Every structure is written in C-alpha cells, then in structure tokens.
Amino acid sequence: MEGQHKSRKEDHEILVATYDFEATIPQTLSFKKDDNFIFHSMNNIKKNWWSIINSHGRVGYIPSNYVTITKVKKGKVIDYINTAIENLSSDISKAGGSDKQLEAMKELISRKQDILQRRSRSRDNSEKREKLSCSKSLPNSESVPQSCDEGGDQSDPYPTTAPLVMRISVSETKFPCSEGQSSSESRSESFSHQSYKKKQAPPVPEHCVSSSTSLEAEVKLEQPVAESVEPALGNISPQSIYLLIHQVRNQTGLSHEESRIAAGVAGEGLLDILPPEATPGLESFLQLLHANTAPPESVYDETRDAINLRGILTHLHTAREDAQQRSWHLWDDEATIKQHISQMSSILSNADHAISRRVLKQGNYDDITMLVDYYQMEERFCIRQLLIQTFAILCSLDKLILSLLLNSVLPMELAREMESNRGSPHKIEKPAMLLAMIFSLGEAMPITHLDQLGGDFVKMVLEIIESDDIEDIEDAMVTLILSYNLQFKPKSSSNITLMALSEMDSAKNFTEKIMLLINREDDPIEKLKVHDTPYHSVLKLLKDVFSSRSTAKFFYTNDIKVLIDIIVRQITDQPPNSKRRSDYLELCRLVLFSCEDSSFEHRVDELKDLFNYIVNEEQPSVPQDKNIIRQMVEGLPQHFG
C-alpha cells in the first residue's frame, strides 16, 4: 500500500502531441506529433486552449484536443525542464532576453527547484522511516543480555564500534554537510550505515558487550560526531546573494534579472555535478535566490549601479544649470550629454529597479523635475529623443513618477513637439508613446493642460490615423487615444475623446483598428508594460463610443455584426462573477440600443438562449448581470420579450 502511494506521488504530467498543428493566430504555438509540453503555471485550463511551455522554453496556447496527458516520473520532467532551460538560455544569449523569455526562464528554474526540494524531502522522510523501523526492531535491553558464546546469529543487530568508525570518517570528506542538518538526520545516517553493515554480515567480535553498554557508548559518541560533521553554511543570506547577483552583472553586463537567472542556472548545474554532500548548501542558496528576498536597503547605496546613477544625475544637473545661464549651446558638450543620458537609460533599464527607485527617492524626486526642465529647454532633437526614451523607462519604475510626469509641463511639451513635427512621422511616434504611458493609469490631467491637450489635440491625432499610411504610426496614435480616454469616467458628459470623434467626417481607419484589437482581445496599454491599468482600454472605448449615436455611427453595419459575434463569444466563454463578462453584457446593451435591428438579428436566438440561462438557470446567480439583461429584454421586447 505504501509503495503504491509513493509511486502515485512521484507521478508528474507531460502533454504529448497526438497530431501535427500549425499555428495561424497570435499566442499559439506550432508543433509536430509526439512533441512534449508541460503546463504553464498560469494555465487556466480553458475549454479549448491550454497554456503550455514547449521544449524551447516558449510559452503559448495549444488546442487541448491535439494532446493527451501522460503520467511520468520526476526524472523525465527534470530532463525536459533542463532541455527547455538550455534552449531558452541559448536564445537569450543570442538576442537578449525579452520579458516573456525571462518570465519563462524564472518559471522553469522554479519548477525544477520545486521538484528537487520535494525529492529531497521525500529522501529525508524515507531516512526517518528507516530510522524508526530500525528503532522498533531493537529489543528491550533488559531482556537481551546474552553472551557471544550462546551461539546467537552472527548478524548482530546491535551497534558495535565499526559503524561508529564509519560515522567519524564522514567528517574527513571534502564536501561537508550543511549546518542546517539536524542531529536527528545524522542519526538517521548512522542507522543507514548500521543497516548496511548488517546486510554485509560482519564477523562477530571476540568479546561482545551487552546491548545496553553499546547503546550507551553510541549515545556518548554520537553527539560530538554529529557536531563535528556539521559545517558552516558560510555567509548565505539575502545580502550575500544580492551582492553575488550584482557581481555577475558587473562582470557580464547582463541585466539584474538576467544575472539572477544566470546565478540560478549555475547553481542548478552544480547540484548535478557536485557530490551529494554539497547539496544542502546549494539548496539553501537556491531557495533564497528564488525567494528573491530583498536585502537591507543600505546595501543598494554601495552598488556600482547606484554610484554611477548618482554621478550621471549630478552631471546632468550641471548641464541644465549651464544651459539656463547661456542663450547659446556649447555644442562641444553634445557627445558627453548624449553619453550620460544613454548610460542613465541603460542603468534604469538593466539595474534592479529597487536601486533606481532608492536613488531617485533620496532626492525627493527632484531629479525627475530636473530632467523635465532640461527637456523643456533643450532644443537639439537628438538629445530630446534620448530624454524621451529615459522618461519612458522611468514610467515603469514607480506609479508616483507617472503622476509627477502627468502633473508637470512634460505632457504639454510632448504635445507641442507632435504638432511641430506633424509632417515628419518618425519624429512623432516616440512622443506619442510616452504620452500614452503617462495617461495609462487613468488619472485625470490638470485643467491647465487643456489648452495644449484638449479637443484640437485629439482631433489632430485622429486625423493622423486617417491620413497616415505608415502602420507603426497609426498604431502609436491609436494607443495614445485609448490611453487618453482612460481618464474620463463612464457616461461622462465632458469626454473630450468622444467630442473630438463626433466632429470627424470619417473614422474608417480608427474603427478598423479598434475592431481588430477587440477581436484579438488585445489591449495596447497592457503591452506598454508600465503598471496595471484600471480598465481594458479597448472595451472601455467601445462602451463610451456606443453610449451615443453621434459616435456609434462611425461603425458600419458589417462592423456591428462582427462586434455582436465577438460579444456572444465572450459572454459564453467568461465565467459567472467575471467583471469582463459584465462589461461585455453592458457593451451588448449599448450596441443593441444604438444600432439598427438588422445589425444583430442574425444572433437574436443565441442571445435569447444566453439571457435565459443567465437569468433563470445559472448558479451562482449574478444580480448585476441579471439587471443588465432585464434592461435589454424590457427595452427590446420585440426581440427578447
């Protein structure tokens, strides 16, 4: 029974492809028959698609009916993960790791460590069970005083000096055990050695001592031996591990996260090649490494990244003051300033964000104000572009920095730059994307910004979308509109986005882009990787647009039909109590009330079935969703009554 339980616990799952599959839509992966995969940790076991990691370390979706789940042993899973780590490491070293690749690498290492830790715990438990078994087999010392002359079994179950000699010899090994190993574990090893000697049937000594005497001798000798073989783990602490990661970064030029992964890969590799005696120390190291515990903040101040960042900011303070004092530029300083800004961007991108935040926070964020002032007074395009890149990196560090930038003069300066360079598409893309980042939290801009960032500005952006044939520029402008619209509350009468859109003669390109995004379930704001946004920007914009016929008119009948198809699919797929489902039900209500009947008649029967199920059968019931459906049924009785 126990063996069966153990076997069941060691089983792990691997997915095996039963057919070839060619990916034709984003976020899916191609594969061949008999390819193997493991589940991704974020997999939600959707009805038709499963999120997996393939043997190249790539994360994506595969159709669930193209694979079977197979139970395998731990060793096969570890081999699979090792292969994926090796392939992914190769890709990262060639082209630099994307955020998605780094996240996949982190998960693979964590999964392997988890399996190894469980195997270690299983081994410890096995040793304890063996110890307990041996203890139970020892007869009561009072009933066993027997002489060797009585002709007992030569495989004497009682400890003699031979096993003790073996235990003492352990202390001479080159790779000592961890000090974290308890004395009970040492005793477990003792019994293991005794058991081994018993199986080898050692010769009986000429003069055998009683069991009570031998046990007493073992107790006296065992404790000092256990202490003598327990080595120090060394300085394994969050601080020492953090400094090691920083040393890897200094020597290799890798980012902080890549350096952490590199240290983990090296540690995992050492587990496989060093003797077992080194395992406890390495496992302690890896456990702390994967826990990613922050060191004391004072450690950040002495890192090379912190020192270099403070030095660069000091140089830029000097450059700004120098520019304020002169009405002309010292053009000889351009190369130096560009070098400083590029180095600052590199540190902000690749260093631990905790270091950057601490350096900026120490000056009460005055350095942010200094950079904004410098951007405002700097006229050289090449330097302004580098500063825009720096601001974009700063946006991802801290929400407070986003708020500071929104309430500074920077948004107005960016708007002026876009207006001045409207005829030069390559000069407006970066300012537009930075503005999208600044607006991405949905915080309302100050009223003082309206002169530069009001209706005329939004109309200009919409006109660029309609007139420009460069796809990257169109995408940047659409992202800006989506982000800008987040600041207006639903049903707001002062939504500048809607007011500007209603004044347009046509918005064909804009509506096509929005339809493409909603069909793919994409949100460009999420791809900015700044911070979590309050809404799905595309869904919010559609709800705002269809709240009025003056803006809903820009969507053609075919667009509405496709949108209804998407809505039906989403309502069907989303679970109860999902905010996303409630949002799609609300969008459905707005679309049905603002469009012609011919736009949704092809889906009336499916909508009726969905509404009936949610209102009358679904458990647990969702009052909010029921209320939205009742409004549709009462407002359109000819279709749903």
XYZ file of C-alpha atoms in Angstrom:
641
model
C 0.000 0.000 0.000
C 2.804 2.367 0.959
C 4.661 1.562 -2.250
C 1.605 2.372 -4.317
C 1.205 5.692 -2.535
C 4.827 6.570 -3.134
C 4.562 5.730 -6.809
C 1.491 7.874 -7.159
C 3.188 10.848 -5.510
C 6.152 10.637 -7.908
C 3.925 10.875 -10.964
C 4.053 14.139 -12.923
C 2.209 15.260 -16.034
C 3.605 15.786 -19.513
C 1.483 16.597 -22.544
C 2.149 14.546 -25.689
C 1.007 15.767 -29.106
C -1.193 13.296 -30.957
C -1.310 15.306 -34.221
C 0.656 17.977 -36.081
C -0.553 21.547 -35.555
C 0.287 24.733 -37.471
C -0.282 27.982 -35.528
C -2.233 30.572 -37.502
C -3.290 33.005 -34.775
C -1.233 35.019 -32.269
C -0.177 33.475 -28.954
C -0.462 29.897 -30.286
C 2.454 27.533 -30.948
C 3.061 25.114 -33.825
C 4.141 21.552 -33.058
C 4.614 18.079 -34.519
C 3.129 14.773 -33.475
C 4.834 13.272 -30.386
C 6.226 16.651 -29.250
C 6.128 17.078 -25.471
C 4.983 20.032 -23.339
C 4.390 20.928 -19.713
C 1.571 23.048 -18.372
C 2.330 26.736 -17.843
C 1.780 27.830 -14.233
C -0.752 30.449 -15.372
C -2.744 27.851 -17.313
C -6.452 28.186 -16.616
C -7.484 25.004 -18.452
C -9.771 26.816 -20.852
C -12.243 24.689 -22.683
C -10.398 24.583 -25.987
C -6.917 26.020 -25.404
C -4.236 25.197 -22.850
C -1.282 27.398 -21.930
C 1.959 25.396 -22.079
C 5.759 25.621 -22.196
C 7.428 23.741 -25.047
C 10.909 22.224 -25.124
C 12.362 25.511 -26.431
C 11.075 27.374 -23.373
C 8.390 29.192 -25.341
C 5.035 29.916 -23.703
C 1.840 29.802 -25.750
C -1.512 28.157 -26.334
C -2.206 24.799 -27.976
C -5.550 23.128 -28.762
C -6.464 20.730 -25.964
C -7.867 18.105 -28.340
C -4.484 17.743 -30.079
C -2.695 16.399 -26.998
C -3.003 13.758 -24.313
C -1.897 13.997 -20.678
C 0.674 11.354 -19.712
C 1.868 10.484 -16.200
C 5.672 10.306 -15.962
C 8.334 10.089 -13.267
C 10.166 13.076 -11.831
C 13.331 12.307 -13.765
C 11.664 12.760 -17.137
C 10.160 16.101 -16.097
C 13.544 17.317 -14.833
C 15.203 16.229 -18.121
C 12.500 18.097 -20.051
C 12.957 21.250 -17.952
C 16.768 21.057 -18.336
C 16.367 20.895 -22.123
C 13.972 23.859 -22.113
C 16.329 25.894 -19.880
C 19.290 25.114 -22.146
C 17.412 26.080 -25.330
C 15.965 29.219 -23.765
C 19.371 30.264 -22.371
C 20.803 29.941 -25.872
C 18.056 32.162 -27.318
C 18.508 34.765 -24.571
C 22.288 34.895 -25.039
C 21.935 35.405 -28.803
C 19.315 38.147 -28.937
C 18.907 39.379 -25.377
C 16.016 38.186 -23.287
C 12.545 39.618 -23.674
C 10.369 39.985 -20.581
C 8.364 36.960 -21.712
C 11.516 34.839 -22.067
C 12.815 35.912 -18.668
C 9.486 35.065 -17.030
C 9.552 31.640 -18.708
C 13.127 31.056 -17.525
C 12.152 32.056 -13.988
C 9.257 29.601 -14.001
C 11.330 26.715 -15.403
C 14.008 27.158 -12.744
C 11.377 27.458 -10.025
C 9.585 24.310 -11.249
C 12.822 22.319 -11.264
C 13.765 23.568 -7.809
C 10.333 22.643 -6.501
C 10.694 19.073 -7.808
C 14.199 18.757 -6.363
C 13.054 20.056 -2.984
C 10.188 17.580 -2.931
C 12.622 14.813 -3.836
C 14.901 15.956 -1.016
C 12.005 15.996 1.457
C 10.971 12.543 0.240
C 14.508 11.274 0.803
C 14.594 12.766 4.316
C 11.242 11.190 5.155
C 12.481 7.846 3.844
C 15.541 8.036 6.086
C 13.369 8.888 9.084
C 11.091 5.939 8.343
C 14.151 3.687 8.102
C 15.391 5.001 11.430
C 12.021 4.389 13.035
C 11.940 0.870 11.605
C 15.396 0.136 12.994
C 14.446 1.557 16.388
C 11.376 -0.634 16.558
C 13.456 -3.703 15.725
C 15.724 -3.162 18.745
C 14.610 -5.489 21.593
C 14.315 -4.222 25.137
C 17.812 -4.004 26.562
C 16.721 -5.595 29.819
C 15.655 -8.809 28.127
C 18.639 -9.291 25.873
C 21.770 -9.643 27.923
C 23.302 -12.564 26.107
C 26.815 -13.765 25.605
C 28.501 -14.362 22.305
C 29.137 -17.855 23.473
C 25.436 -18.639 23.293
C 25.737 -19.098 19.574
C 23.472 -16.242 18.510
C 23.036 -15.084 14.933
C 26.234 -13.530 13.621
C 24.309 -10.666 12.038
C 24.191 -8.918 15.417
C 21.528 -6.163 15.350
C 23.270 -4.077 17.988
C 25.747 -1.325 17.117
C 29.423 -2.065 17.558
C 32.408 0.177 17.172
C 32.620 -0.473 13.442
C 29.639 1.704 12.450
C 30.925 4.465 14.748
C 34.222 4.451 12.905
C 32.278 4.895 9.666
C 30.425 7.896 11.070
C 33.642 9.528 12.221
C 35.140 9.065 8.761
C 32.357 11.191 7.309
C 33.954 14.272 8.850
C 37.004 13.721 6.650
C 35.063 14.067 3.412
C 35.926 17.037 1.212
C 32.348 18.371 0.875
C 30.826 18.615 4.383
C 27.123 18.662 5.142
C 25.112 21.771 5.851
C 24.955 23.060 9.394
C 21.223 23.120 8.857
C 21.252 19.324 9.027
C 19.787 18.274 12.348
C 21.304 15.734 14.705
C 18.309 13.511 14.072
C 19.260 13.437 10.393
C 22.805 12.499 11.383
C 21.436 9.670 13.500
C 19.321 8.626 10.546
C 22.530 8.321 8.534
C 24.046 6.256 11.366
C 21.241 3.743 11.232
C 21.608 3.670 7.476
C 25.263 2.682 7.873
C 24.365 0.096 10.514
C 21.764 -1.405 8.237
C 24.381 -1.634 5.505
C 26.794 -3.437 7.834
C 24.083 -5.839 8.877
C 23.449 -6.811 5.281
C 27.187 -7.439 4.796
C 27.141 -9.743 7.858
C 30.364 -8.526 9.573
C 32.233 -11.043 11.771
C 31.285 -11.145 15.431
C 33.947 -9.644 17.728
C 35.709 -11.971 20.153
C 34.360 -10.174 23.207
C 30.820 -8.894 22.677
C 29.418 -6.226 25.004
C 25.831 -6.068 26.176
C 23.280 -4.107 24.193
C 22.777 -1.550 26.937
C 26.503 -0.861 27.074
C 26.825 -0.485 23.312
C 23.821 1.820 23.070
C 25.188 3.923 25.903
C 28.507 4.178 24.111
C 26.751 5.210 20.920
C 24.823 7.962 22.690
C 28.024 9.314 24.218
C 29.955 9.236 20.967
C 27.224 10.181 18.555
C 26.532 13.763 19.677
C 30.097 15.061 19.327
C 30.393 13.323 15.968
C 27.197 14.995 14.723
C 28.577 18.364 15.754
C 31.928 17.696 14.151
C 30.440 16.929 10.730
C 28.093 19.908 10.691
C 29.896 22.570 8.632
C 29.076 26.254 8.429
C 26.879 27.198 5.510
C 29.036 30.243 5.021
C 27.515 33.647 4.551
C 24.359 32.543 2.730
C 21.939 35.395 3.321
C 19.733 37.696 1.228
C 22.518 40.280 1.359
C 25.302 37.951 0.209
C 23.142 36.510 -2.579
C 22.157 40.003 -3.753
C 25.821 41.062 -3.884
C 26.664 37.889 -5.819
C 23.970 38.729 -8.394
C 25.368 42.240 -8.647
C 28.859 40.817 -9.145
C 27.572 38.662 -12.016
C 26.009 41.793 -13.536
C 29.244 43.780 -13.170
C 31.312 41.050 -14.820
C 28.945 40.129 -17.664
C 26.920 43.259 -18.441
C 23.700 41.270 -18.096
C 20.642 42.917 -16.584
C 19.893 42.359 -12.896
C 17.150 39.842 -13.703
C 19.308 38.025 -16.256
C 22.141 37.917 -13.712
C 19.807 36.397 -11.136
C 18.746 33.757 -13.658
C 22.389 33.084 -14.578
C 23.254 32.547 -10.905
C 20.299 30.171 -10.613
C 21.295 28.209 -13.712
C 24.847 27.879 -12.367
C 23.515 26.703 -9.000
C 21.210 24.166 -10.644
C 24.109 22.879 -12.710
C 26.317 22.493 -9.647
C 23.594 20.403 -8.000
C 24.010 17.874 -10.794
C 27.815 17.685 -10.817
C 28.949 18.157 -7.205
C 28.867 15.340 -4.624
C 25.706 14.912 -2.516
C 27.468 16.439 0.500
C 27.323 19.837 -1.236
C 23.579 19.599 -1.878
C 22.273 21.149 1.380
C 24.324 24.317 0.942
C 23.379 24.673 -2.720
C 19.718 24.060 -1.980
C 19.784 26.746 0.714
C 21.390 29.114 -1.786
C 18.822 28.336 -4.498
C 15.916 28.591 -2.095
C 16.947 32.104 -1.053
C 17.726 33.034 -4.655
C 14.280 32.009 -5.918
C 12.565 33.637 -2.932
C 14.095 36.891 -4.220
C 14.161 38.330 -0.706
C 15.203 41.972 -0.661
C 18.405 42.814 1.249
C 18.654 45.765 3.665
C 18.142 48.988 1.699
C 21.566 50.268 2.734
C 23.093 47.570 0.502
C 21.698 49.336 -2.580
C 23.697 52.505 -1.886
C 27.082 50.817 -2.324
C 26.323 49.059 -5.612
C 28.040 50.178 -8.779
C 24.672 50.957 -10.397
C 23.682 53.334 -7.584
C 27.052 55.103 -7.612
C 27.025 55.516 -11.407
C 23.409 56.708 -11.471
C 24.077 59.361 -8.823
C 27.136 60.541 -10.747
C 25.226 60.836 -14.038
C 22.384 62.794 -12.415
C 24.927 65.193 -10.906
C 26.455 65.780 -14.361
C 23.008 66.437 -15.864
C 22.164 68.890 -13.067
C 25.304 70.783 -14.041
C 24.392 70.663 -17.740
C 20.903 72.028 -17.038
C 22.244 74.897 -14.941
C 24.802 75.636 -17.639
C 22.058 75.743 -20.289
C 19.967 78.092 -18.140
C 22.838 80.564 -17.877
C 23.517 80.712 -21.619
C 21.274 81.569 -24.537
C 23.559 79.589 -26.844
C 24.608 75.954 -26.784
C 28.076 74.708 -26.141
C 27.893 72.213 -28.974
C 31.070 70.506 -27.854
C 29.122 69.114 -24.907
C 26.623 67.216 -27.092
C 28.581 63.962 -27.218
C 29.134 63.993 -23.446
C 25.475 64.722 -22.660
C 24.260 62.018 -25.058
C 26.646 59.548 -23.445
C 25.386 60.408 -19.948
C 21.724 60.073 -20.933
C 22.355 56.769 -22.737
C 24.209 55.395 -19.712
C 21.393 56.529 -17.429
C 18.821 54.780 -19.632
C 20.918 51.617 -19.579
C 21.136 51.633 -15.775
C 17.421 52.369 -15.362
C 16.587 49.514 -17.765
C 19.002 46.871 -16.549
C 19.704 47.568 -12.885
C 17.494 46.362 -10.075
C 14.515 48.730 -10.057
C 14.821 48.934 -6.277
C 18.214 50.636 -6.727
C 16.844 53.185 -9.205
C 13.817 53.924 -7.030
C 16.008 54.441 -3.965
C 18.402 56.822 -5.741
C 15.521 58.907 -7.128
C 13.593 58.853 -3.859
C 16.595 60.028 -1.827
C 16.398 63.398 -3.554
C 12.626 63.609 -3.094
C 12.301 63.022 -6.856
C 13.925 66.394 -7.612
C 15.911 64.619 -10.327
C 12.646 63.939 -12.198
C 11.818 67.653 -12.146
C 15.353 68.437 -13.299
C 15.041 66.098 -16.298
C 11.675 67.620 -17.272
C 13.159 71.133 -17.072
C 16.120 70.029 -19.143
C 13.841 68.539 -21.801
C 11.830 71.775 -21.906
C 14.860 73.990 -22.522
C 16.812 71.606 -24.776
C 16.339 72.281 -28.499
C 18.575 69.619 -30.000
C 16.373 66.864 -31.426
C 18.843 64.035 -30.772
C 19.074 64.883 -27.053
C 15.314 65.339 -26.716
C 14.753 61.886 -28.230
C 17.176 60.323 -25.751
C 15.391 62.062 -22.881
C 12.036 60.738 -24.131
C 13.492 57.234 -24.015
C 14.654 57.852 -20.434
C 11.214 59.139 -19.388
C 9.622 56.017 -20.886
C 11.852 53.819 -18.712
C 11.125 55.950 -15.635
C 7.384 55.405 -16.172
C 7.772 51.704 -15.389
C 9.647 52.262 -12.123
C 7.005 53.792 -9.896
C 3.391 54.963 -10.163
C 4.391 58.104 -8.285
C 6.771 59.011 -11.110
C 3.893 58.666 -13.590
C 1.793 61.052 -11.522
C 4.686 63.533 -11.247
C 5.185 63.490 -15.017
C 1.440 63.889 -15.703
C 1.272 66.981 -13.492
C 4.456 68.505 -14.911
C 4.901 70.508 -18.112
C 6.131 67.380 -19.926
C 2.748 66.359 -21.474
C 2.307 69.845 -22.922
C 5.865 69.826 -24.278
C 5.257 66.454 -25.918
C 2.019 67.712 -27.488
C 3.852 70.761 -28.874
C 6.548 68.511 -30.313
C 3.916 66.371 -32.061
C 2.214 69.444 -33.531
C 5.530 70.906 -34.694
C 6.600 67.674 -36.394
C 3.265 66.539 -37.777
C 4.758 66.301 -41.255
C 7.607 64.087 -40.024
C 6.084 60.791 -38.839
C 9.337 59.418 -37.408
C 9.541 62.410 -35.056
C 6.094 61.999 -33.504
C 5.987 58.283 -32.715
C 8.134 58.404 -29.552
C 6.385 61.462 -28.036
C 3.015 59.773 -28.713
C 4.037 56.533 -26.993
C 5.427 58.417 -23.989
C 2.158 60.350 -23.679
C 0.276 57.040 -23.807
C 2.382 55.776 -20.898
C 1.777 58.924 -18.861
C -2.014 58.671 -19.340
C -2.115 54.877 -18.818
C -3.183 54.926 -15.145
C -6.397 56.790 -15.953
C -5.513 59.745 -13.722
C -7.193 62.959 -14.870
C -4.784 65.551 -16.249
C -4.654 69.035 -14.672
C -7.055 71.568 -16.137
C -4.046 73.677 -17.116
C -3.190 71.071 -19.771
C -6.440 71.554 -21.705
C -5.105 74.359 -23.893
C -2.436 72.072 -25.299
C -4.072 68.663 -24.821
C -7.753 69.398 -25.415
C -10.138 68.671 -28.288
C -7.890 70.119 -31.006
C -5.065 67.824 -29.964
C -7.315 64.729 -30.040
C -8.655 65.711 -33.479
C -5.088 66.071 -34.727
C -4.272 62.545 -33.530
C -7.438 61.130 -35.169
C -6.597 62.912 -38.420
C -3.104 61.401 -38.393
C -4.696 57.949 -38.026
C -6.980 58.584 -41.004
C -4.352 60.152 -43.251
C -1.149 58.289 -42.455
C -0.323 55.076 -44.295
C 2.532 54.039 -42.003
C 1.178 51.251 -39.809
C 3.527 51.833 -36.865
C 2.494 55.485 -36.676
C -1.201 54.565 -36.856
C -0.775 52.014 -34.069
C 1.034 54.556 -31.877
C -1.756 57.099 -32.386
C -4.491 54.536 -31.622
C -2.650 53.577 -28.430
C -2.490 57.255 -27.452
C -6.257 57.713 -27.983
C -7.028 54.591 -25.940
C -4.799 55.744 -23.086
C -6.041 59.344 -23.187
C -9.650 58.119 -22.943
C -8.990 56.228 -19.680
C -9.147 59.438 -17.637
C -12.850 60.024 -18.395
C -15.444 58.266 -16.265
C -18.151 56.186 -17.992
C -21.103 58.275 -19.211
C -19.107 61.471 -18.621
C -20.571 64.490 -20.410
C -17.110 66.037 -20.703
C -15.359 63.189 -22.513
C -13.033 65.085 -24.862
C -12.300 61.935 -26.881
C -15.963 61.493 -27.842
C -16.455 65.193 -28.543
C -13.476 65.234 -30.911
C -14.574 61.987 -32.591
C -18.111 63.274 -33.171
C -16.674 66.210 -35.143
C -14.800 63.946 -37.561
C -16.165 63.391 -41.070
C -14.859 59.828 -41.154
C -13.059 57.444 -38.808
C -12.690 54.387 -41.037
C -9.067 53.570 -40.155
C -9.692 54.196 -36.472
C -12.743 51.906 -36.266
C -10.950 49.169 -38.230
C -8.057 49.256 -35.771
C -10.429 49.082 -32.801
C -12.329 46.143 -34.316
C -9.073 44.284 -34.919
C -7.988 44.817 -31.319
C -11.278 43.717 -29.737
C -11.399 40.616 -31.929
C -7.904 39.614 -30.754
C -8.661 40.570 -27.139
C -5.582 42.811 -27.281
C -5.068 45.857 -25.111
C -2.165 48.025 -26.377
C -1.918 49.715 -22.978
C -1.030 46.402 -21.337
C 1.763 45.976 -23.878
C 3.327 49.235 -22.711
C 4.276 47.253 -19.563
C 4.023 50.286 -17.327
C 1.627 49.374 -14.496
C -1.759 47.709 -14.151
C -4.446 49.761 -15.880
C -7.865 50.387 -14.299
C -9.810 49.186 -17.366
C -9.390 47.225 -20.554
C -8.808 50.307 -22.705
C -10.387 48.923 -25.917
C -13.503 47.678 -24.130
C -13.886 50.993 -22.301
C -13.563 52.999 -25.515
C -16.209 50.871 -27.247
C -18.606 51.303 -24.323
C -18.022 55.059 -24.429
C -18.453 55.254 -28.219
C -21.702 53.241 -28.245
C -23.173 55.290 -25.422
C -24.126 57.886 -28.060
C -25.496 57.574 -31.584
C -23.320 60.524 -32.653
C -20.210 58.381 -32.240
C -21.722 54.906 -32.804
C -22.489 55.999 -36.391
C -18.822 55.611 -37.353
C -19.145 51.808 -37.192
C -20.619 50.258 -40.346
C -23.325 47.567 -40.281
C -20.793 44.826 -41.020
C -18.636 46.105 -38.161
C -21.613 45.833 -35.799
C -22.369 42.283 -36.948
C -18.792 41.228 -36.267
C -18.874 43.004 -32.912
C -22.072 41.155 -31.913
C -20.371 37.860 -32.827
C -17.440 38.778 -30.570
C -19.782 39.762 -27.740
C -21.683 36.450 -27.932
C -18.410 34.536 -27.851
C -17.112 36.461 -24.859
C -20.329 36.178 -22.827
C -20.313 32.426 -23.498
C -16.656 31.927 -22.531
C -16.420 34.177 -19.463
C -17.346 32.616 -16.092
C -20.031 33.993 -13.728
C -18.969 36.854 -11.451
C -16.395 37.858 -14.053
C -16.073 41.621 -14.441
C -15.159 41.044 -18.068
C -18.475 39.271 -18.719
C -20.411 42.107 -17.076
C -18.513 44.584 -19.261
C -19.435 42.656 -22.408
C -23.079 42.443 -21.344
C -23.087 46.211 -20.831
C -21.438 46.703 -24.237
C -24.091 44.423 -25.743
C -26.829 46.587 -24.228
C -25.263 49.779 -25.594
C -24.789 48.291 -29.080
C -28.358 46.939 -29.284
C -29.848 50.267 -28.187
C -27.749 52.449 -30.513
C -27.807 50.445 -33.767
C -30.312 49.250 -36.339
C -32.079 45.923 -35.755
C -30.530 44.476 -38.908
C -27.114 44.650 -37.248
C -27.896 41.985 -34.649
C -30.852 39.959 -35.984
C -28.511 37.134 -37.055
C -27.666 36.459 -33.381
C -31.012 37.084 -31.684
C -31.724 33.390 -30.977
C -28.313 32.825 -29.391
C -28.641 35.976 -27.319
C -32.081 34.873 -26.086
C -30.706 31.493 -25.014
C -27.787 33.139 -23.217
C -30.021 35.654 -21.463
C -32.459 32.946 -20.377
C -29.685 30.774 -18.966
C -28.042 33.617 -17.006
C -31.340 34.906 -15.571
C -33.124 31.625 -14.817
C -30.623 28.774 -14.556
C -27.109 29.952 -13.765
C -25.733 29.252 -10.298
C -24.488 31.194 -8.501
C -26.625 33.977 -9.869
C -25.079 37.388 -10.605
C -27.513 40.242 -9.805
C -25.546 42.805 -11.824
C -25.665 40.682 -14.983
C -29.360 39.907 -14.463
C -30.123 43.612 -14.187
C -28.341 44.405 -17.471
C -30.234 41.603 -19.234
C -33.589 42.801 -17.879
C -32.890 46.249 -19.326
C -32.296 44.688 -22.757
C -35.394 42.476 -22.550
C -37.607 45.377 -21.474
C -36.080 47.793 -23.997
C -36.350 45.408 -26.954
C -39.482 43.301 -26.275
C -39.969 42.638 -29.980
C -36.761 40.567 -29.942
C -36.377 39.280 -26.387
C -39.836 39.613 -24.841
